[in-house]
Every structure is written in structure tokens, then in C-alpha cells.
Coordinates of C-alpha atoms and ligand atoms in Angstrom, one line a residue:
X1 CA -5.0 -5.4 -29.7
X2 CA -4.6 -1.8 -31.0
X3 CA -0.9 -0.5 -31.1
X4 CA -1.5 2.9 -30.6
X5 CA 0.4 4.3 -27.6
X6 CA -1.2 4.7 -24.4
X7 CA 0.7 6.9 -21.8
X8 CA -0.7 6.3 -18.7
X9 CA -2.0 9.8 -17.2
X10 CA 0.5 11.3 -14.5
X11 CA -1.7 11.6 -11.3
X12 CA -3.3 15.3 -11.8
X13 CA -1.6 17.3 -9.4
X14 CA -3.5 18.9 -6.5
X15 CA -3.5 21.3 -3.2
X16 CA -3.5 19.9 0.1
X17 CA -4.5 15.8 0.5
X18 CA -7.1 15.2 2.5
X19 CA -7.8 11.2 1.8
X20 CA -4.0 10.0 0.7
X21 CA -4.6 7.1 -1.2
X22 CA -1.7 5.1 1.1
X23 CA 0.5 6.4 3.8
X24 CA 3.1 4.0 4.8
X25 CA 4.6 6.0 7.7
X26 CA 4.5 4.4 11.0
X27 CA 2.7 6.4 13.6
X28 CA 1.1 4.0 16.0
X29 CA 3.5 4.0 19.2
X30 CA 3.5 0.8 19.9
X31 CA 3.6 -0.9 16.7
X32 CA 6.5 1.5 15.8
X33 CA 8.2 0.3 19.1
X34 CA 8.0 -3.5 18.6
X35 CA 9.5 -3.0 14.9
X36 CA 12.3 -0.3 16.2
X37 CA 13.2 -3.7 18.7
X38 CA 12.9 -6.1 16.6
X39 CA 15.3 -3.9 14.5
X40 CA 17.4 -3.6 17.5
X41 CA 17.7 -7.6 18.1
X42 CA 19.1 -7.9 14.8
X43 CA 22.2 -5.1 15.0
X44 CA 22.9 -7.0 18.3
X45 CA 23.3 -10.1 16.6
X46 CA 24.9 -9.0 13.2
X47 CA 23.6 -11.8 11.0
X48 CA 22.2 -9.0 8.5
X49 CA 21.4 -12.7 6.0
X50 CA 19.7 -15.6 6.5
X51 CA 19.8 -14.9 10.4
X52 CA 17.2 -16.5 12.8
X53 CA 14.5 -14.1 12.1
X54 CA 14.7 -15.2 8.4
X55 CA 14.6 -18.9 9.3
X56 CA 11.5 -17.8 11.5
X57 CA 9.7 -15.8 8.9
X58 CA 9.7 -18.8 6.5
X59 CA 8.3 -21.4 9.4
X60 CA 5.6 -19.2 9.7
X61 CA 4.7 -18.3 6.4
X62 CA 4.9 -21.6 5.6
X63 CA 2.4 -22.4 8.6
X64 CA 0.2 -19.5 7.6
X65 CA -0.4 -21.1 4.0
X66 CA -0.4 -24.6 4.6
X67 CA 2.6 -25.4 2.7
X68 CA 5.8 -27.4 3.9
X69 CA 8.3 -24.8 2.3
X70 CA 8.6 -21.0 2.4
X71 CA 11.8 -19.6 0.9
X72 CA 12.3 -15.6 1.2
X73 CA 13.1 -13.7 -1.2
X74 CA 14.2 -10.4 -2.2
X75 CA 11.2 -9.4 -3.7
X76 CA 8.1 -10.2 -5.6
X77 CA 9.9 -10.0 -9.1
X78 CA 12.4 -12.3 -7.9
X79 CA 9.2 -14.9 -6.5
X80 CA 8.0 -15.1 -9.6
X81 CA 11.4 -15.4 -11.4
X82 CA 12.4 -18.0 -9.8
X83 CA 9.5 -19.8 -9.2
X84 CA 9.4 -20.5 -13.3
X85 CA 13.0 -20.9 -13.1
X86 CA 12.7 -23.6 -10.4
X87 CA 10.3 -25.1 -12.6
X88 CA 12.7 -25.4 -15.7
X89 CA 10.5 -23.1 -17.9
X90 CA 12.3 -21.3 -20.7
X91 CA 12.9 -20.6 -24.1
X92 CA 9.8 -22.5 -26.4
X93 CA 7.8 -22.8 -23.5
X94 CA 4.1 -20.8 -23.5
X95 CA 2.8 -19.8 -19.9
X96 CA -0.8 -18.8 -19.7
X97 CA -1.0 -16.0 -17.6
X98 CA -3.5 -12.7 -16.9
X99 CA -3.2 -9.4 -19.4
X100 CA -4.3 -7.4 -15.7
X101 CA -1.6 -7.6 -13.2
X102 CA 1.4 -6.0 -12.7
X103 CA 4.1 -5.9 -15.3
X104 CA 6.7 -8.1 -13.2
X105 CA 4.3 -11.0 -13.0
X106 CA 4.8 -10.9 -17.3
X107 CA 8.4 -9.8 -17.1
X108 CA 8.9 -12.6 -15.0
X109 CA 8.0 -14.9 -18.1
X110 CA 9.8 -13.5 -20.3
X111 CA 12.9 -13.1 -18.2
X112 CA 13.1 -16.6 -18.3
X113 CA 13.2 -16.5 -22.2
X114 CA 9.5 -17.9 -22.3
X115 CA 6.5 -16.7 -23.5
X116 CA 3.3 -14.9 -22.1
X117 CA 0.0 -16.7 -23.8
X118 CA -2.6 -14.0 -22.3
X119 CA -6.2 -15.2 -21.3
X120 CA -9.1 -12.6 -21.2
X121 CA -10.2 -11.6 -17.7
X122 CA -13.5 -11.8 -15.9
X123 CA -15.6 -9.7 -14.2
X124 CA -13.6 -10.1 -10.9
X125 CA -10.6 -8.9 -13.1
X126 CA -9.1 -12.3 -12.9
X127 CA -8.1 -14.8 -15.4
X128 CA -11.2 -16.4 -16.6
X129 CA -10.6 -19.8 -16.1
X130 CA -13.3 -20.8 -19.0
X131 CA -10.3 -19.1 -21.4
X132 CA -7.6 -21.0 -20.4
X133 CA -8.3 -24.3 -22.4
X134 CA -8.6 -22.7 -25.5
X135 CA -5.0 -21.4 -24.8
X136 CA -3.5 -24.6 -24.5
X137 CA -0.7 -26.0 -26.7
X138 CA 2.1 -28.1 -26.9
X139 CA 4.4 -26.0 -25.4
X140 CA 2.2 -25.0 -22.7
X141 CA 4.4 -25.4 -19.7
X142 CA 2.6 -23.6 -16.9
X143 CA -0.8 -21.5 -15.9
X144 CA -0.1 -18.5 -14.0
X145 CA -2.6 -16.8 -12.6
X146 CA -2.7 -13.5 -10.5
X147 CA -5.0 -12.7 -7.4
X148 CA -5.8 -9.5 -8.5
X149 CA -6.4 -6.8 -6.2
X150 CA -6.6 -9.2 -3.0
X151 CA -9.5 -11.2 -4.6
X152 CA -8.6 -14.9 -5.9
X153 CA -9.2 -16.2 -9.0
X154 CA -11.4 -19.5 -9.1
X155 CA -9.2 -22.1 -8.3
X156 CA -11.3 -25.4 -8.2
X157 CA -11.6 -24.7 -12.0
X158 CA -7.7 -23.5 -12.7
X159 CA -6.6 -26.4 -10.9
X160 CA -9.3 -28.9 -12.6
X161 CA -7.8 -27.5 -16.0
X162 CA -4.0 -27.8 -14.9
X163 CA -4.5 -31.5 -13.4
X164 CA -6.1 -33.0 -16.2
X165 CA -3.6 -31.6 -19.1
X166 CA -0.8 -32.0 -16.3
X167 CA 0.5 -28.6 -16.6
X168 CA 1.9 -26.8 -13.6
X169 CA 0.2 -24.3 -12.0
X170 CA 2.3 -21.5 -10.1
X171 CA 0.1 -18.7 -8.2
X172 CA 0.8 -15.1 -8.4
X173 CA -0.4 -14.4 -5.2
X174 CA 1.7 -11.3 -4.8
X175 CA -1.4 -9.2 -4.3
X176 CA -3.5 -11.6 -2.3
X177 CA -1.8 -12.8 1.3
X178 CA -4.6 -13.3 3.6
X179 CA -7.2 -13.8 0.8
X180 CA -8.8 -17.4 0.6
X181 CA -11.0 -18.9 -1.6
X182 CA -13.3 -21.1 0.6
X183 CA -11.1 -22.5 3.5
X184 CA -7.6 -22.4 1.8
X185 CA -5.7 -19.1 1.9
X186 CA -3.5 -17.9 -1.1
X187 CA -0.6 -19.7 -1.7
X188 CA -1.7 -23.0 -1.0
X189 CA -2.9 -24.3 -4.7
X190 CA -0.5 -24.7 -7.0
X191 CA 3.1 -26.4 -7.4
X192 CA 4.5 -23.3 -6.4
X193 CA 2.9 -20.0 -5.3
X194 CA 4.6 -16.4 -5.0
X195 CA 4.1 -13.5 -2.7
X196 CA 5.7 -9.9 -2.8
X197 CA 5.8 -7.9 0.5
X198 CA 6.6 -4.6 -0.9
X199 CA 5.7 -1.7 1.1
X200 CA 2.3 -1.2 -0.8
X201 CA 1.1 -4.7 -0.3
X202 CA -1.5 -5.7 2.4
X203 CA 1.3 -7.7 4.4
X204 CA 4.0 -5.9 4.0
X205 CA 8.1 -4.9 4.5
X206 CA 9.7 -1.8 5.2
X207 CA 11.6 -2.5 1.6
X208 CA 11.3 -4.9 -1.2
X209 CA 10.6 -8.3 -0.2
X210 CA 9.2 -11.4 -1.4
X211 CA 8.6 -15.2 -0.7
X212 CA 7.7 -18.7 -2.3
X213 CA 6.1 -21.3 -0.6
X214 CA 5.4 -24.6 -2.3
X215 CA 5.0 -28.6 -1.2
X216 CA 8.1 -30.2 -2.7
X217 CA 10.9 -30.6 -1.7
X218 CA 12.9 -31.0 -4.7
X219 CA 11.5 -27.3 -6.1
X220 CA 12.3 -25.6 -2.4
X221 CA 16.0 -27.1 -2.6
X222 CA 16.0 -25.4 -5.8
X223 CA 14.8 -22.6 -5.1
X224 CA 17.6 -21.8 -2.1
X225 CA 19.7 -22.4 -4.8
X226 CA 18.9 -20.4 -7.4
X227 CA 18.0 -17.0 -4.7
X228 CA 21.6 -17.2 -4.0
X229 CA 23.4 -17.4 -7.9
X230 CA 22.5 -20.7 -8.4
X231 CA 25.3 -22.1 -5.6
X232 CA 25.0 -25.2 -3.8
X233 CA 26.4 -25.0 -0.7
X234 CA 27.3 -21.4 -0.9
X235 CA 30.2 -22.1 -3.5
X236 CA 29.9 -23.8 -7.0
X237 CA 27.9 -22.3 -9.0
X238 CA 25.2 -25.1 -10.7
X239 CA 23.4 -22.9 -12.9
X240 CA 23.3 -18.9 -13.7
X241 CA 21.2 -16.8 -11.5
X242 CA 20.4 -14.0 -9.3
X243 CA 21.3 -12.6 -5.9
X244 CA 17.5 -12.6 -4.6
X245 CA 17.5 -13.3 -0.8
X246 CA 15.8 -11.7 1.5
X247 CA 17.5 -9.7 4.4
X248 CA 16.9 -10.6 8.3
X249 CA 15.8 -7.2 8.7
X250 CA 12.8 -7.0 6.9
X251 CA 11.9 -10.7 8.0
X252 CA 12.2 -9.5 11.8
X253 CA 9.9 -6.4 11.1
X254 CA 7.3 -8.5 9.0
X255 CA 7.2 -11.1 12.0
X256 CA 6.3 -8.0 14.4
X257 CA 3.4 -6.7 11.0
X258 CA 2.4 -10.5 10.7
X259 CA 0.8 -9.8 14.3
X260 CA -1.4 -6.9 12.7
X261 CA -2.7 -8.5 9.4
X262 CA -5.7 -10.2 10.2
X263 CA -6.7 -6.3 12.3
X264 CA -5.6 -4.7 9.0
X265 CA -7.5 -7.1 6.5
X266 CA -10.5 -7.1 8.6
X267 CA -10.9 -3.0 8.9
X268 CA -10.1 -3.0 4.7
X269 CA -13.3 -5.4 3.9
X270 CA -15.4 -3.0 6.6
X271 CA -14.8 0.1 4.2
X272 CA -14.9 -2.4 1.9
X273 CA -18.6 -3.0 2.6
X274 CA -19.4 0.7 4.0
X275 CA -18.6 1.8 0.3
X276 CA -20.7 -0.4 -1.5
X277 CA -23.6 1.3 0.9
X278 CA -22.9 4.3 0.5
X279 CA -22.3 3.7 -3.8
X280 CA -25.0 1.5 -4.3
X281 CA -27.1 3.0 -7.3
X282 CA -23.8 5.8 -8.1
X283 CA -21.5 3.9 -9.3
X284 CA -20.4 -0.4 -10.2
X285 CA -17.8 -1.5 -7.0
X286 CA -15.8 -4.6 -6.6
X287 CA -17.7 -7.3 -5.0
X288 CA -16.9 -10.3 -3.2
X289 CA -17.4 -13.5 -4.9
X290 CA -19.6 -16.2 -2.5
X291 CA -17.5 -18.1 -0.5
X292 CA -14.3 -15.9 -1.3
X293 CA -12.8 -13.8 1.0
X294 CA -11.5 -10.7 -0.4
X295 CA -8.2 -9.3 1.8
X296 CA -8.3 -5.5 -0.4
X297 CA -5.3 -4.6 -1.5
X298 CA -7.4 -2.2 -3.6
X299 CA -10.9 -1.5 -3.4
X300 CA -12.0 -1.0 -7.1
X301 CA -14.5 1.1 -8.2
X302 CA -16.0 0.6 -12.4
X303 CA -16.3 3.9 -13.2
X304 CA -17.7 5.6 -16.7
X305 CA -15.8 8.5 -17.5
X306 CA -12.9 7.3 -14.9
X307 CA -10.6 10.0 -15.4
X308 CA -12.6 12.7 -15.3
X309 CA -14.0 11.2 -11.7
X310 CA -10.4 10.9 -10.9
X311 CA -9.7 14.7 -11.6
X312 CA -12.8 15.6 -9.3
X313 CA -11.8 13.8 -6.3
X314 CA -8.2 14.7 -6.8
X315 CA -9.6 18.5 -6.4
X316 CA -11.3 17.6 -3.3
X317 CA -8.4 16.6 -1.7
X318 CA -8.7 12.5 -2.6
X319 CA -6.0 10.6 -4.0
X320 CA -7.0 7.8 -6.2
X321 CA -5.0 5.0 -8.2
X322 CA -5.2 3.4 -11.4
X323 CA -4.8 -0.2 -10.4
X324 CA -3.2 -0.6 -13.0
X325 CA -3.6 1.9 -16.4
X326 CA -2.0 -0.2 -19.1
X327 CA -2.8 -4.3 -19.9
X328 CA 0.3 -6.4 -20.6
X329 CA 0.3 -5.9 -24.4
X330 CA 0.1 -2.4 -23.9
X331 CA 3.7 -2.2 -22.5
X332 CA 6.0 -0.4 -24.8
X333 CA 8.2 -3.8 -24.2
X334 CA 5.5 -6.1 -25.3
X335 CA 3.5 -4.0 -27.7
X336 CA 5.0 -5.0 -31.2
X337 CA 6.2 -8.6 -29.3
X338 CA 2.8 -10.5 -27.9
X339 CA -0.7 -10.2 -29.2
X340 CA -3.8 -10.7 -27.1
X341 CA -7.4 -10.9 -27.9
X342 CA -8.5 -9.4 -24.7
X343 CA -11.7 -7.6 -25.4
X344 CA -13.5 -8.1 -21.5
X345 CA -9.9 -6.8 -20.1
X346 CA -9.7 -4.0 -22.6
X347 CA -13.0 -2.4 -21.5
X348 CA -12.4 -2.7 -17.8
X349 CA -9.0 -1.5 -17.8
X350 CA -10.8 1.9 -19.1
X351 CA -13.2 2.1 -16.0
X352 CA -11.3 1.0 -12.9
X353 CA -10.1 3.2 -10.3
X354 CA -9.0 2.8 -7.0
X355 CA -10.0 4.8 -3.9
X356 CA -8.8 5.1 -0.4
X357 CA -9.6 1.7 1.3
X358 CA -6.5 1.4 3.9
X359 CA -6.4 1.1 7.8
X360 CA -6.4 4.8 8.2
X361 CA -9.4 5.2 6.8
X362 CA -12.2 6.4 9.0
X363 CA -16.2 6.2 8.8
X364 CA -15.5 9.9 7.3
X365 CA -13.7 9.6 5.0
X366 CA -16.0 7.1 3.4
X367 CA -18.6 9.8 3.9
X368 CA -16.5 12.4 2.3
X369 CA -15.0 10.4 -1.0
X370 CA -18.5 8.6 -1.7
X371 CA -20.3 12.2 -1.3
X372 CA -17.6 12.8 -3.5
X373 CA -18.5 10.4 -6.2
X374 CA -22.4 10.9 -5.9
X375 CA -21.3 14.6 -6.5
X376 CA -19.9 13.8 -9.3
X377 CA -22.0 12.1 -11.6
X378 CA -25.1 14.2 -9.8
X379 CA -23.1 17.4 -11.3
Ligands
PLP401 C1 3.6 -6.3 -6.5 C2 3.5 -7.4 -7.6 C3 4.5 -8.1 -8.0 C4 6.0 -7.8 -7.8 O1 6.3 -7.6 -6.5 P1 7.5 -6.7 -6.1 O2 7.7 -7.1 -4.7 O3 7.1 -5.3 -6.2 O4 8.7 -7.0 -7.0 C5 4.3 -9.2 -8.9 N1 3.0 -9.5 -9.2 C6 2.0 -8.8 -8.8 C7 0.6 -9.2 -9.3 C8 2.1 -7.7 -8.0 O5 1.1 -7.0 -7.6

């Protein structure tokens, strides 16, 4: 891994936006009334944590991936923190893990005084699971892989690898709710899984939020421990930890979004698809792996000479994101700590590049950022 410093390029600044890359405000009248009620329910009531919206968000989360236990928490960070945590991993244990995700899933590791062991990537941009093996050592105490960009990794072959050297596998699925991989759903493989529900995520809050589901019951007792300082019963403290639960608020107004994921995942892989028409022969896009089923938190495009595509559309009015610019060794905070032999995920973290792919977008806007594209390598 070279050490030179990468700064990742501020987005180019641009007049007026005609395709925004994500708009989170709420305009739809009646979705916007059901979460200003459900909002409403819970100032009448008062119990601002761990009210009965909470306890209902984990049922149904739960329900939704197959698992016995959901616990909420206060973000995705904090699922992935104390997922390991729950797990006892810390200082002289390895945990494999991807060099493309986002940095928490790596902070996460090292915030528990562990350390990252980075497998090289695929061409899905996921953890290739015919590098994890040769990762292996002793002190291997886990294998966490990351969904990326709404697409799972291959999981018959990460669990295969996990079972048989009877290392723990815990799921960053932070990217991925409502992605599956055959007929089971994110979050239902490993001992532990761990979503985020930030505002950018497919399934999301109207804040940080986060939650763990897993099978055991031993790991989920933990777990409620450890999201509220490591108390038992609300008073002595048992170990040292965070204050990482998540508030009734949020839980009430993702039970109202839970109604419109499937709507929302389903109109993603249609532009999904309508892309790849209209870029077939312009440019490499994300494709969906047979028998996966992609949920698009970001529709990827492999792009030579990315950023000066990404200038281009920017002055068309097209926002774009680099999903994400620098690999996990790249980090100023891991750069002189953690080397990587990385080569696949060094040359695709060069070409990908994001484009518009949300609910909002409409059959022209497809029209108008592929034209877009085609212009520019026509040019
Ligand atoms: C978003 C994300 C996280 C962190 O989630 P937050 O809710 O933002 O803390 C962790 N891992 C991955 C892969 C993510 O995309």
C-alpha cells in the first residue's frame, strides 16, 4: 500500500442542481403526516427511551430478518461496536474485515483495541471470500464482512470458511437492509449482524440510528447491557461502555418508513436496470449477482477517468458521490498503523462513482445523466 496522501476531492462546486444526488426532505403529504403522528403519539406519552415504539421496532426488525433478537441502537457505529464488544474481541485479537466500506465499520475494530486484517475485494466490491483463508491466524477472532453498497457479499462461502475454522462471523450489513442473497435477507447469517439507519441509508431515521439483531440469547442480554454503560438492571455497572440506545422517536418514525421500503427498494433496482440500458456499451455499471438481490443504496458506475466524468455532470446540474474515495489503509489514522495488499480494491476505488439512483428519480432523469455520460466520453 503506497503512503502517499490522498485527499479526497471536495465535491466541485456548481450552479443550480438539477439531479441532487439525495434529498432527504419529506414532501409526500401523507407520508409526512403519518411520521408528524407518530411523532405526536410519542410527546403524548413522554417515554422519549426505550418507550413502546422502541420495543415495537425491535419485534419487527427482528421479524423482518429472521432473527430472535433485535436490540436498537444509537447508531451504526455503535452496532458494530458493540456487536465485537458483545463478542469479547479485543486487544491481540485479528478481525478480517473489507478495505471498501465505510471507516466506522474499521474504527469499530480498533475501538475495541483489536486489529483490522484486510482482505482484497471482488468485482462486486465485496470481501472476496477466496481471500479470507489465507488471512487466517491464531488470533483470528472474527470475519466481518460489509454488504457494500446494498449488494451482499457471498455468504454460503463466508459462512463455510467461518464454520469450519470456528470463527465468528458478525455482518456489516449497515448498507444492505432489504438486500438478500437467495431467500435470506441481510442480517440473518452470522452470530451477530449490524444495521445503521442513518438518514442516507435505504431504510432509514430522521437521525442517527442503528440496530443488532442476532439468535442468542446470551449475546442479545449483552448487548442491552453494554448500549446502556455496561449496567445491569439500569444500576451497577459490569463492564465499561457506551450510552448507545436508541430514542423512541426515531423508532416510531422508522415503523411509519418500514411501511415504504419494499416501494422504495423496488423503484431503486428499476433505475437500477433503466441505467444499465441506457449505459450499456458507454460505460462498466454495478450488476446484480444471480440469485442476489441488490436493495441500491448506491448505484455504481466503473468509470475511467472518474473525476473528470464527475466534473462534467456536476456542470450539468448532476450531483454524484464517491462511494467511498479512500480504502481503509488510506485513512490518515490507519495509514502508518495497518498494511494491506489490496491490489483489486486499489484499482476500483479509482473508477467508482455514484450517480443519482433514489425514489425521486424519474425516467428523465435517467435520460438526462446517462445522455450525460455518453456525452462525455463521446466528447
Ligand atoms: C453507514 C455505515 C456505518 C455506520 O453507520 P452510522 O449509522 O453512520 O454510524 C457502518 N458501516 C457501514 C458499511 C456503513 O455504510
Amino acid at each position: 500500500m503506497s503512503t502517499t496522501t490522498i485527499t479526497p476531492a471536495a465535491a466541485p462546486s456548481a450552479g443550480a442542481i438539477r439531479v441532487p444526488y439525495l434529498d432527504l426532505s419529506v414532501d409526500d403529504p401523507e407520508f409526512r403526516e403519518r411520521l408528524l403522528a407518530a411523532v405526536g403519539r410519542v410527546l403524548d406519552h413522554g417515554r422519549f427511551i426505550m418507550g413502546p415504539e422502541h420495543d415495537e421496532f425491535e419485534a419487527r426488525i427482528a421479524a423482518y430478518c429472521g432473527r430472535r433478537h433485535c436490540v436498537g441502537v444509537g447508531s451504526g457505529t455503535d452496532a458494530v461496536y458493540l456487536a465485537l464488544r458483545a463478542l469479547d474481541i479485543g486487544p491481540g485479537d485479528e478481525v478480517i474485515t473489507t478495505p471498501m466500506t465505510w471507516v466506522a465499520t474499521t474504527n469499530a475494530v480498533v475501538l475495541c483495541g483489536a486489529t483490522p486484517v484486510f482482505a482484497d475485494i471482488g468485482e462486486d466490491l465485496n470481501i472476496d471470500a477466496g481471500r479470507i483463508e489465507a488471512a487466517i491466524t491464531r488470533r483470528t477472532k472474527a470475519i466481518l464482512p460489509v454488504h457494500f453498497t446494498g449488494q451482499m457479499c457471498d455468504m454460503d462461502a463466508i459462512m463455510e470458511i467461518a464454520d469450519r475454522h470456528g470463527i465468528a462471523l458478525v455482518e456489516d450489513a449497515a448498507q444492505a437492509f432489504g438486500a438478500r442473497d437467495h431467500d435470506r435477507p441481510a442480517g440473518s447469517f452470522g452470530r451477530v449482524a449490524c444495521f445503521s439507519m442513518n438518514p442516507m441509508k435505504v431504510f432509514n431515521a430522521f437521525g442517527e440510528a442503528g440496530a443488532v439483531v442476532t439468535d442468542d440469547d446470551a449475546i442479545a442480554e449483552r448487548l442491552r447491557s453494554l448500549r446502556y454503560a455496561g449496567t445491569i438492571n439500569k444500576e451497577d455497572c459490569h463492564e465499561p461502555s457506551i450510552n448507545g440506545r436508541l430514542d423512541t422517536i426515531h423508532a416510531a418514525m422508522m415503523l411509519v418508513n418500514l411501511d415504504y421500503l419494499d416501494g422504495k427498494i423496488a423503484h431503486r433496482r428499476l433505475v437500477a436496470d433503466k441505467y444499465r440500458d441506457a449505459l450499456a456499451g458507454v460505460v462498466d455499471c454495478a450488476r446484480e449477482k444471480d440469485g442476489f438481490f441488490h436493495s441500491y443504496y448506491c448505484f455504481t458506475l466503473f468509470a475511467a477517468r472518474r473525476d473528470a466524468l464527475r466534473k462534467h455532470l456536476l456542470s450539468k446540474g448532476i450531483e454524484t458521490k464517491i462511494q467511498h474515495p479512500l480504502l481503509m489503509p488510506q485513512h490518515t489514522a490507519y495509514r502508518e498503523r495497518f498494511k494491506a495488499d489490496v491490489p483489486v480494491a486499489e484499482r476500483m476505488v479509482r473508477r467508482i462513482i455514484c450517480v443519482p439512483a433514489h425514489e425521486d428519480v424519474s425516467d428523465d432523469d435517467i435520460a438526462f445523466v446517462s445522455g450525460a455520460v455518453r456525452e462525455f466520453y463521446d466528447g
